[in-house]
PDB file of C-alpha atoms in Angstrom:
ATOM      1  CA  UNK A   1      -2.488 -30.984  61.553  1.00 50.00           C
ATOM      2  CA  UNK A   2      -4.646 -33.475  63.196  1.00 54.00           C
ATOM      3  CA  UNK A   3      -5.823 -36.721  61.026  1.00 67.00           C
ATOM      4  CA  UNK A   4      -8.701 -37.336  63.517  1.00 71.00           C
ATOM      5  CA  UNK A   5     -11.473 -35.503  65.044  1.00 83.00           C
ATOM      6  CA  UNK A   6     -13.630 -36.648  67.492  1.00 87.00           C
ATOM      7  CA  UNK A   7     -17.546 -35.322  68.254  1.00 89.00           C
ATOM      8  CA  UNK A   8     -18.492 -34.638  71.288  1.00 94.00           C
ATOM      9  CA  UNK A   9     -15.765 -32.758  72.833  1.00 93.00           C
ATOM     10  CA  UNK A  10     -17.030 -34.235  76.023  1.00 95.00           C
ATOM     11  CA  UNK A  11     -19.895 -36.520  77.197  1.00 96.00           C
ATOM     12  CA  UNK A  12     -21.498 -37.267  80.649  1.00 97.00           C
ATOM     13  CA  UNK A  13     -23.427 -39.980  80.905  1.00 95.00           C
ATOM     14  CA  UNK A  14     -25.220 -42.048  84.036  1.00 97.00           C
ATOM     15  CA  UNK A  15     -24.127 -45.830  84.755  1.00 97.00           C
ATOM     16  CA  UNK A  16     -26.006 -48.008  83.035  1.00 97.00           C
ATOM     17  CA  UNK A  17     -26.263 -45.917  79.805  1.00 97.00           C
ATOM     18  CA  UNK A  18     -24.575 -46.194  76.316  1.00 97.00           C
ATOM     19  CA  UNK A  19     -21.928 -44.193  75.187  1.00 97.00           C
ATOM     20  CA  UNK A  20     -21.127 -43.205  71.346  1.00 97.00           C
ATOM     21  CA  UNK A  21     -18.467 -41.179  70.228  1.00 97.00           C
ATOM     22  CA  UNK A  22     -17.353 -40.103  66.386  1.00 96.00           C
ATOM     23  CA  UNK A  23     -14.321 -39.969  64.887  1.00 95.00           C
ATOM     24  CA  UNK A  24     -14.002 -37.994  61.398  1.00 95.00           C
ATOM     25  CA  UNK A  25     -10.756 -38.275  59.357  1.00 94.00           C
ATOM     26  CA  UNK A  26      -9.379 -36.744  56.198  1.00 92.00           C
ATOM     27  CA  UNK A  27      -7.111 -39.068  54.257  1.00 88.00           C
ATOM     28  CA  UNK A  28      -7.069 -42.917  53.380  1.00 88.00           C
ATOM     29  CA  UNK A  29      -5.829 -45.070  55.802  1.00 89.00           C
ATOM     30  CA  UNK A  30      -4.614 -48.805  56.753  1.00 90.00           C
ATOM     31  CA  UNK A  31      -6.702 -49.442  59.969  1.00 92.00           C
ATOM     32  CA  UNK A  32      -7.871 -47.275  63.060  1.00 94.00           C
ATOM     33  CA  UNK A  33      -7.268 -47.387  66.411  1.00 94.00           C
ATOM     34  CA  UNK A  34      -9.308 -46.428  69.602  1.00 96.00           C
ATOM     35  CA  UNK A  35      -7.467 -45.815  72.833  1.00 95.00           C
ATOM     36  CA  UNK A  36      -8.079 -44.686  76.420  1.00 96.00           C
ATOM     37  CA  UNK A  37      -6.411 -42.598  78.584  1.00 95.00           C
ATOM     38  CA  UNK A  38      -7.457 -42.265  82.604  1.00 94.00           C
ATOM     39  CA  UNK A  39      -6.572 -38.879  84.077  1.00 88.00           C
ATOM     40  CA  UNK A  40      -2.274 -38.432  84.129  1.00 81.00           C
ATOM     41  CA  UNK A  41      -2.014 -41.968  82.319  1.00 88.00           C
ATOM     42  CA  UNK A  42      -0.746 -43.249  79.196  1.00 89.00           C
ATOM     43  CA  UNK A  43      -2.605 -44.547  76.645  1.00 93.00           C
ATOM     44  CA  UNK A  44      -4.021 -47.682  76.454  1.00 94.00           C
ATOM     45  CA  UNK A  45      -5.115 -49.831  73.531  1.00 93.00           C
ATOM     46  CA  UNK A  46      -8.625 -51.094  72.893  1.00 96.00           C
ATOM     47  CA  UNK A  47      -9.496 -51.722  69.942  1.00 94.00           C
ATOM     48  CA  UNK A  48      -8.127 -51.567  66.189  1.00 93.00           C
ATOM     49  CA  UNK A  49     -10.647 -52.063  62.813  1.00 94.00           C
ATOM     50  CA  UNK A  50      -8.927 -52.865  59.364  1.00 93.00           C
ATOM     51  CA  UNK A  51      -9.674 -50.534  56.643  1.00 92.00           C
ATOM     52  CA  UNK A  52     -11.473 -53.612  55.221  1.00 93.00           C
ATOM     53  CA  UNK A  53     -13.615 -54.498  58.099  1.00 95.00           C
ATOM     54  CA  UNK A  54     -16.980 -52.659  58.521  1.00 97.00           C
ATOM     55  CA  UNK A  55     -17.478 -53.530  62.306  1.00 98.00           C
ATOM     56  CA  UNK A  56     -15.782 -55.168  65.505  1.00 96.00           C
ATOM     57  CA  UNK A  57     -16.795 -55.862  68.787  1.00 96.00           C
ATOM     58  CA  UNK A  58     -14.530 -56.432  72.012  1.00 95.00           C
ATOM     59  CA  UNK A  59     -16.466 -56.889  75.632  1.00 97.00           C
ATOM     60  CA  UNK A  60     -18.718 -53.873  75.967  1.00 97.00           C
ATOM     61  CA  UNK A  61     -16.848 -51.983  72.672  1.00 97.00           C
ATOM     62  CA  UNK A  62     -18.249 -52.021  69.224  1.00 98.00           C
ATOM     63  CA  UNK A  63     -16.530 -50.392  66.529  1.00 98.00           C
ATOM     64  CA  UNK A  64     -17.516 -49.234  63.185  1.00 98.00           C
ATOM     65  CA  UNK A  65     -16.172 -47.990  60.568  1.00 97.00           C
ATOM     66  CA  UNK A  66     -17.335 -46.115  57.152  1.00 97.00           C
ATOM     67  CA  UNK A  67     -14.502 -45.985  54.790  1.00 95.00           C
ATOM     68  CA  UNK A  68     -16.406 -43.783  52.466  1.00 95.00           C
ATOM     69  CA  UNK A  69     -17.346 -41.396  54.563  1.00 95.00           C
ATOM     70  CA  UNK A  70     -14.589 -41.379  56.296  1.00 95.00           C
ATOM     71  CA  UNK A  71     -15.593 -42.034  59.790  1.00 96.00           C
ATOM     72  CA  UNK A  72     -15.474 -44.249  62.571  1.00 97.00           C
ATOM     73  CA  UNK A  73     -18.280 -44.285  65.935  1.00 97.00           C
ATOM     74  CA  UNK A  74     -17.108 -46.569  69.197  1.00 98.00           C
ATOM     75  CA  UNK A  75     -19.716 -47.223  71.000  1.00 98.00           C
ATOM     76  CA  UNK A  76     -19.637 -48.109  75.032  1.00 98.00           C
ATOM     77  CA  UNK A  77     -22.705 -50.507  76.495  1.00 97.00           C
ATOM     78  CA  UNK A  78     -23.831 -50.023  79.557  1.00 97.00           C
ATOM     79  CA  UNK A  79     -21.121 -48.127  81.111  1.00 97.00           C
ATOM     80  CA  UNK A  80     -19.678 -47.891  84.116  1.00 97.00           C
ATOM     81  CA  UNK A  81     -17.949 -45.370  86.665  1.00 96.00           C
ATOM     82  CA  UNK A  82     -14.707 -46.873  85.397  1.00 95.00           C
ATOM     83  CA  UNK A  83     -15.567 -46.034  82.059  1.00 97.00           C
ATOM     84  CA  UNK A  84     -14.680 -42.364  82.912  1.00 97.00           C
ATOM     85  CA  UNK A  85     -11.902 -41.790  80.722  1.00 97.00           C
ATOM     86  CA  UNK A  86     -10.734 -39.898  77.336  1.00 95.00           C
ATOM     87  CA  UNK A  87     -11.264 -41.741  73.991  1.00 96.00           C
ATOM     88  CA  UNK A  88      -9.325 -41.288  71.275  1.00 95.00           C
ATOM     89  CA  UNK A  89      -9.301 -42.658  67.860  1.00 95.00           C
ATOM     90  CA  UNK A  90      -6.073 -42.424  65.786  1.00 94.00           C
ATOM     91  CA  UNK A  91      -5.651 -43.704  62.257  1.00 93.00           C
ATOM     92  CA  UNK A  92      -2.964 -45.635  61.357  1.00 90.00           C
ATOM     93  CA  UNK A  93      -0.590 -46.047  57.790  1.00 85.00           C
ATOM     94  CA  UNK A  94       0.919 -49.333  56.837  1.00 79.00           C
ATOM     95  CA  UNK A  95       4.134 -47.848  58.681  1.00 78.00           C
ATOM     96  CA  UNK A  96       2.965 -48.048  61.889  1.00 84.00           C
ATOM     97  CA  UNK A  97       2.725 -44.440  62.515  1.00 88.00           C
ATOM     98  CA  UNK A  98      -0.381 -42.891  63.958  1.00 91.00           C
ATOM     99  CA  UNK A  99      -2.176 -39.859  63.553  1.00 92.00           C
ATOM    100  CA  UNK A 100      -4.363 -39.225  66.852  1.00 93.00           C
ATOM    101  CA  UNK A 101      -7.641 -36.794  67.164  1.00 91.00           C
ATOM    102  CA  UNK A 102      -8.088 -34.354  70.190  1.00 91.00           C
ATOM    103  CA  UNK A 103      -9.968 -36.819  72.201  1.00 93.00           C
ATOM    104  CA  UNK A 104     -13.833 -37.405  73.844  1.00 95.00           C
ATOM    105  CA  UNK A 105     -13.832 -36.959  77.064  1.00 95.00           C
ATOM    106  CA  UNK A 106     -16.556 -39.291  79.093  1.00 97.00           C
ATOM    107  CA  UNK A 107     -17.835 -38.818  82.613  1.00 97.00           C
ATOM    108  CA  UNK A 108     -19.933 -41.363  83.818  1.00 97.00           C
ATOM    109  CA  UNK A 109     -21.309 -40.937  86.581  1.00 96.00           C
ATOM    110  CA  UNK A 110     -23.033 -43.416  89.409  1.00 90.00           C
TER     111      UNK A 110
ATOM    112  CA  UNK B   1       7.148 -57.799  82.106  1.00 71.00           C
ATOM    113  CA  UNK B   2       7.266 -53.780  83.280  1.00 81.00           C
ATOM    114  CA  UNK B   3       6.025 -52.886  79.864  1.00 94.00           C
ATOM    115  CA  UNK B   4       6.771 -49.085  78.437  1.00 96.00           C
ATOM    116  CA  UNK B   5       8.724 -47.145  81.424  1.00 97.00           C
ATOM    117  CA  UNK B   6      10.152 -43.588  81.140  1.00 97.00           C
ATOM    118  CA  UNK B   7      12.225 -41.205  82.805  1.00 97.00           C
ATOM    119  CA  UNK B   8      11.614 -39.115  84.517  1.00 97.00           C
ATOM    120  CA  UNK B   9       8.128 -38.800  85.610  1.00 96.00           C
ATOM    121  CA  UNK B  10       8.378 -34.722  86.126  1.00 96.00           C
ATOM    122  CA  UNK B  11      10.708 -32.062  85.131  1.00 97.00           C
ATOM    123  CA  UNK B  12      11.323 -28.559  85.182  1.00 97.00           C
ATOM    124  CA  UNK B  13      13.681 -26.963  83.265  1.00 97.00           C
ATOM    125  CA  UNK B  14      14.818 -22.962  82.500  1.00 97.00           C
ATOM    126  CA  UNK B  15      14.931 -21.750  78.673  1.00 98.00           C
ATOM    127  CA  UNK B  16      18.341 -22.435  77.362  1.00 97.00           C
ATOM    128  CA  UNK B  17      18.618 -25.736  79.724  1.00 97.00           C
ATOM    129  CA  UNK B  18      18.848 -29.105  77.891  1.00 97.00           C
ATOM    130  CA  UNK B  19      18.037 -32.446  79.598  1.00 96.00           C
ATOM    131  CA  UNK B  20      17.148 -36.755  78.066  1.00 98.00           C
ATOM    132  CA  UNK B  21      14.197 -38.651  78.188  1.00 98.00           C
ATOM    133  CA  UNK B  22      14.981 -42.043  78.475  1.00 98.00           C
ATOM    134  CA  UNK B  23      12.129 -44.624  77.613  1.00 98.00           C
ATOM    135  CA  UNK B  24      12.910 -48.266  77.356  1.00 98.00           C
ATOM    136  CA  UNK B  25      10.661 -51.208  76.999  1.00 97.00           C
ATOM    137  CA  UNK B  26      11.153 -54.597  77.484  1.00 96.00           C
ATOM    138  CA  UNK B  27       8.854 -56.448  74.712  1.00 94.00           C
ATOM    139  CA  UNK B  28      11.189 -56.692  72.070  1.00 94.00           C
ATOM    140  CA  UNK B  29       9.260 -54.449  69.963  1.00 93.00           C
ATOM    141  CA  UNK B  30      10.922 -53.131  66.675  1.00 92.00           C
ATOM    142  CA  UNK B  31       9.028 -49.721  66.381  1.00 93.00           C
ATOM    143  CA  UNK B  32       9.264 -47.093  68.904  1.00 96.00           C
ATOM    144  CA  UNK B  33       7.815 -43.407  69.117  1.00 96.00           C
ATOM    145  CA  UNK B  34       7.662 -40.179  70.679  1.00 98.00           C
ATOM    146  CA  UNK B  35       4.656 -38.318  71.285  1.00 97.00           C
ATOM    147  CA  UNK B  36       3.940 -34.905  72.827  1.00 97.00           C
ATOM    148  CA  UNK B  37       0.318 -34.517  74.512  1.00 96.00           C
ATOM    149  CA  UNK B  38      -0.774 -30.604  74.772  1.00 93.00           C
ATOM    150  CA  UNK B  39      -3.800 -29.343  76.766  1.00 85.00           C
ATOM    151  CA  UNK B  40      -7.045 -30.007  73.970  1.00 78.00           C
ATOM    152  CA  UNK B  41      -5.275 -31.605  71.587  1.00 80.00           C
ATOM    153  CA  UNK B  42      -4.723 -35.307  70.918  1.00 85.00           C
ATOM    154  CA  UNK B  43      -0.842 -36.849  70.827  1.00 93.00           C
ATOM    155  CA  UNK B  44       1.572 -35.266  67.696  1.00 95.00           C
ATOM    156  CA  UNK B  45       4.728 -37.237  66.626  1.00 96.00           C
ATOM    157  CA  UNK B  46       7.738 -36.142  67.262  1.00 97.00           C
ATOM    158  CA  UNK B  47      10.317 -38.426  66.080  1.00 97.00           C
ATOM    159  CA  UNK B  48       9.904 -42.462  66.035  1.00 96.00           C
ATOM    160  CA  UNK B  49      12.268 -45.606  65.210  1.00 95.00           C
ATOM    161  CA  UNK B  50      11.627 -48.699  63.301  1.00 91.00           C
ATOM    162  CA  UNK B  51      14.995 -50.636  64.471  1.00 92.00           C
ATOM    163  CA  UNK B  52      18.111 -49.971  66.694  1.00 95.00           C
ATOM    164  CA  UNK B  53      20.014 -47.257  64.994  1.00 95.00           C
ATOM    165  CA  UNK B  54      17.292 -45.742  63.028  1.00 95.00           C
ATOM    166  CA  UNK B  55      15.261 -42.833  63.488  1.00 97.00           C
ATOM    167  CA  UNK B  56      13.026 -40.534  61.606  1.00 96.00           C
ATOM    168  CA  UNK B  57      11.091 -38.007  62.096  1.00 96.00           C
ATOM    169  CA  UNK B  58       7.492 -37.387  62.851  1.00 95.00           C
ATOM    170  CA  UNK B  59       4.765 -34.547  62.804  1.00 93.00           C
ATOM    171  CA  UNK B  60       7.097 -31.839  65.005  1.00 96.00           C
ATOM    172  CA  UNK B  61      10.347 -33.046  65.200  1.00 97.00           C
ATOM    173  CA  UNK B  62      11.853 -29.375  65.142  1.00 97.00           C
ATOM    174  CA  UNK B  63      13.773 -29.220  68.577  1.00 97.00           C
ATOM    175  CA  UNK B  64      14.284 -32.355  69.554  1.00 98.00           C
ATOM    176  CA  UNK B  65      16.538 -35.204  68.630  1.00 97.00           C
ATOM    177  CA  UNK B  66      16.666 -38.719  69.445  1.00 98.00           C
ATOM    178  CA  UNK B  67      18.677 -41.700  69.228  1.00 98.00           C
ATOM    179  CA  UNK B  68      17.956 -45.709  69.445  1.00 97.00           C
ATOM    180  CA  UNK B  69      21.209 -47.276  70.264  1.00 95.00           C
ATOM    181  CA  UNK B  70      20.000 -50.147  72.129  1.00 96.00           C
ATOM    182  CA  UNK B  71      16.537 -51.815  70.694  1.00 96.00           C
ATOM    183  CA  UNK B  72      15.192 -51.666  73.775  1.00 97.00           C
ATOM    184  CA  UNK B  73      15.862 -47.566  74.745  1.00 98.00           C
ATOM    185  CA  UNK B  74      14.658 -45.139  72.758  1.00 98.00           C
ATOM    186  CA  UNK B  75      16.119 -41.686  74.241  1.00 98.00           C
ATOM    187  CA  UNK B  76      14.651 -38.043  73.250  1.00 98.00           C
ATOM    188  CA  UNK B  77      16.449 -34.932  73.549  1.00 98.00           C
ATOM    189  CA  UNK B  78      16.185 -31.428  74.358  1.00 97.00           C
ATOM    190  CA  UNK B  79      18.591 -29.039  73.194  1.00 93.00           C
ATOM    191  CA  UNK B  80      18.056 -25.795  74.103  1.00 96.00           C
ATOM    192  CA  UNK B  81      14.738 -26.504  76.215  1.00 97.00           C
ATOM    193  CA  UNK B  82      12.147 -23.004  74.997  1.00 97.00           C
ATOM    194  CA  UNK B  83       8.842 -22.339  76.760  1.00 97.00           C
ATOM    195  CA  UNK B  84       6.504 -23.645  73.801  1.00 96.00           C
ATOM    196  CA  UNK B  85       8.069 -27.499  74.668  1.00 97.00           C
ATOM    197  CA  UNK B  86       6.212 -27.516  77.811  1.00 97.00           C
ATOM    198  CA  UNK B  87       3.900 -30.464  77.334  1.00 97.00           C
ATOM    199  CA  UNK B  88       3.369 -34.533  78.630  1.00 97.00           C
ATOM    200  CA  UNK B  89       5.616 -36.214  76.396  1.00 98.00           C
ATOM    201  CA  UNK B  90       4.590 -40.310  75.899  1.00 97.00           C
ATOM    202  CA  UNK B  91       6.993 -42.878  74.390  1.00 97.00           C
ATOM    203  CA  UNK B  92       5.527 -45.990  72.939  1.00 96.00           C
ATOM    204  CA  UNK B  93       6.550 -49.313  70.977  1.00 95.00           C
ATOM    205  CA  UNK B  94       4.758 -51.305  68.413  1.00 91.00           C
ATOM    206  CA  UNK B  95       4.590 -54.478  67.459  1.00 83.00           C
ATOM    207  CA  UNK B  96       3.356 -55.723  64.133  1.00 80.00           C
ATOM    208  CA  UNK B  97      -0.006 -57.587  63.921  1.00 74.00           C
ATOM    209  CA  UNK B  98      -1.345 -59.552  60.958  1.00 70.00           C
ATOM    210  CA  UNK B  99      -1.705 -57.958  57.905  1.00 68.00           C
ATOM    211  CA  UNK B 100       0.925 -55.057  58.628  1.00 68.00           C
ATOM    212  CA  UNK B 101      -1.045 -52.821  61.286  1.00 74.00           C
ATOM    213  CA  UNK B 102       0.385 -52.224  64.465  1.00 82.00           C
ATOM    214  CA  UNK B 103      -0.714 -51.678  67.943  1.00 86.00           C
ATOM    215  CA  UNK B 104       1.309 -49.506  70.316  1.00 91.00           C
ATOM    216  CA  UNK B 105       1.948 -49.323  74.338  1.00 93.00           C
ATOM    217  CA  UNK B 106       2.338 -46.425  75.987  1.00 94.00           C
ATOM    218  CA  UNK B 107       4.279 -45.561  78.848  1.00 96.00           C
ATOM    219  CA  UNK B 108       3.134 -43.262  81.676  1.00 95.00           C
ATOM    220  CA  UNK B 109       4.560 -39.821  80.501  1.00 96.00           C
ATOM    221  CA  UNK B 110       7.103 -37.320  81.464  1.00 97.00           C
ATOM    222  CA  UNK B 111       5.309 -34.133  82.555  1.00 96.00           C
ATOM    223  CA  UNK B 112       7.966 -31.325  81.500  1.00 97.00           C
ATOM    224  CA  UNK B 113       7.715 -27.678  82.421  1.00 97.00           C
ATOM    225  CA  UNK B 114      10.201 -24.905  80.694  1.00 97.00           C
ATOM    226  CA  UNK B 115       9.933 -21.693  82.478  1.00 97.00           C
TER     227      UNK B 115
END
């Protein structure tokens, strides 16, 4: 079963516009992670929050999170065509495992 | 540095067939995993490694096995390849940040097909 779940399914958005996505979990965790993955890529790293941290910002990414309601929103500013991508968030256990939701998938488009 | 690499890219195998996935990465990074990525669903665990010569397993390990000889190879295999392991398999490593969390790098998947 999936840790993660992620609202909207999918988003499409216009340059210049912000994007927010949601990520719900179920159990307690040790930080969580957002990554993105471009069409037939890997994954890529942007961002991780501490269960103890509230927000975090990197560039155009700010990250909350809401440990008693157990969620988590990344927000995009002003993106860009080469924001187009799949975001997910994935929470992780003091082992370094992670569990990953199904993924937002963002078209922005020019 | 070529980071997270994997092998092969793309692979199409008959039921009954068994074939390796080879990932290696060059970061010295203790931890190392193995993901499957189906269509609407986000990555699941298969089996992962926190040092050379250990392994354990993850969310669906049934299937597959794996070994970590070297630190830097991390090698997942197919047995007895059925239908329902068609997927885009990822291999990643971690590193450990401050505080205990870790960050992982992906490689660029192995698109596998069992017909």
């Amino acid at each position: 079963s999936q840790q993660g779940e992620e609202d909207p399914q999918a988003l499409s958005i216009q340059e210049g516009e912000n994007a927010t996505m949601n990520c719900s979990y179920k159990t307690s965790i040790n930080n969580l992670q957002w990554y993105r993955q471009n069409s037939g890529r890997g994954l890529v790293h942007l961002i991780l929050i501490r269960s103890n941290e509230r927000e975090k910002h990197s560039g155009r990414l700010r990250v909350t999170l809401d440990t008693s309601k157990k969620s988590s929103s990344l927000l995009i500013t002003a993106s860009r065509a080469a924001d187009t991508a799949s975001y997910f968030c994935a929470t992780g256990d003091s082992w370094g495992k992670l569990q990953f939701g199904a993924g937002t998938q963002v078209v922005v488009t020019p | 540095n070529a980071g997270v690499t994997q092998t092969p890219k793309f692979r199409v195998l008959k039921t009954g067939q068994s074939m390796t996935l080879l990932c290696a990465q060059d970061m010295n990074h203790e931890y190392m995993y193995w993901y499957r990525q189906d269509p609407g669903m986000g990555l699941r665990l298969i089996h992962y490694s926190v040092g050379e010569g250990t392994t354990a397993k993850g969310e669906v390990p049934d299937g597959y096995n794996v070994s970590r000889l070297k630190k830097q190879n991390f090698l997942l295999g197919l047995e007895s390849a059925a239908p329902s392991q068609t997927s885009v398999y990822f291999c990643a490593s971690g590193v450990e940040g401050k505080g205990g969390h870790y960050e992982q790098y992906f490689g660029p998947g192995t698109r596998l097909t069992v017909t």
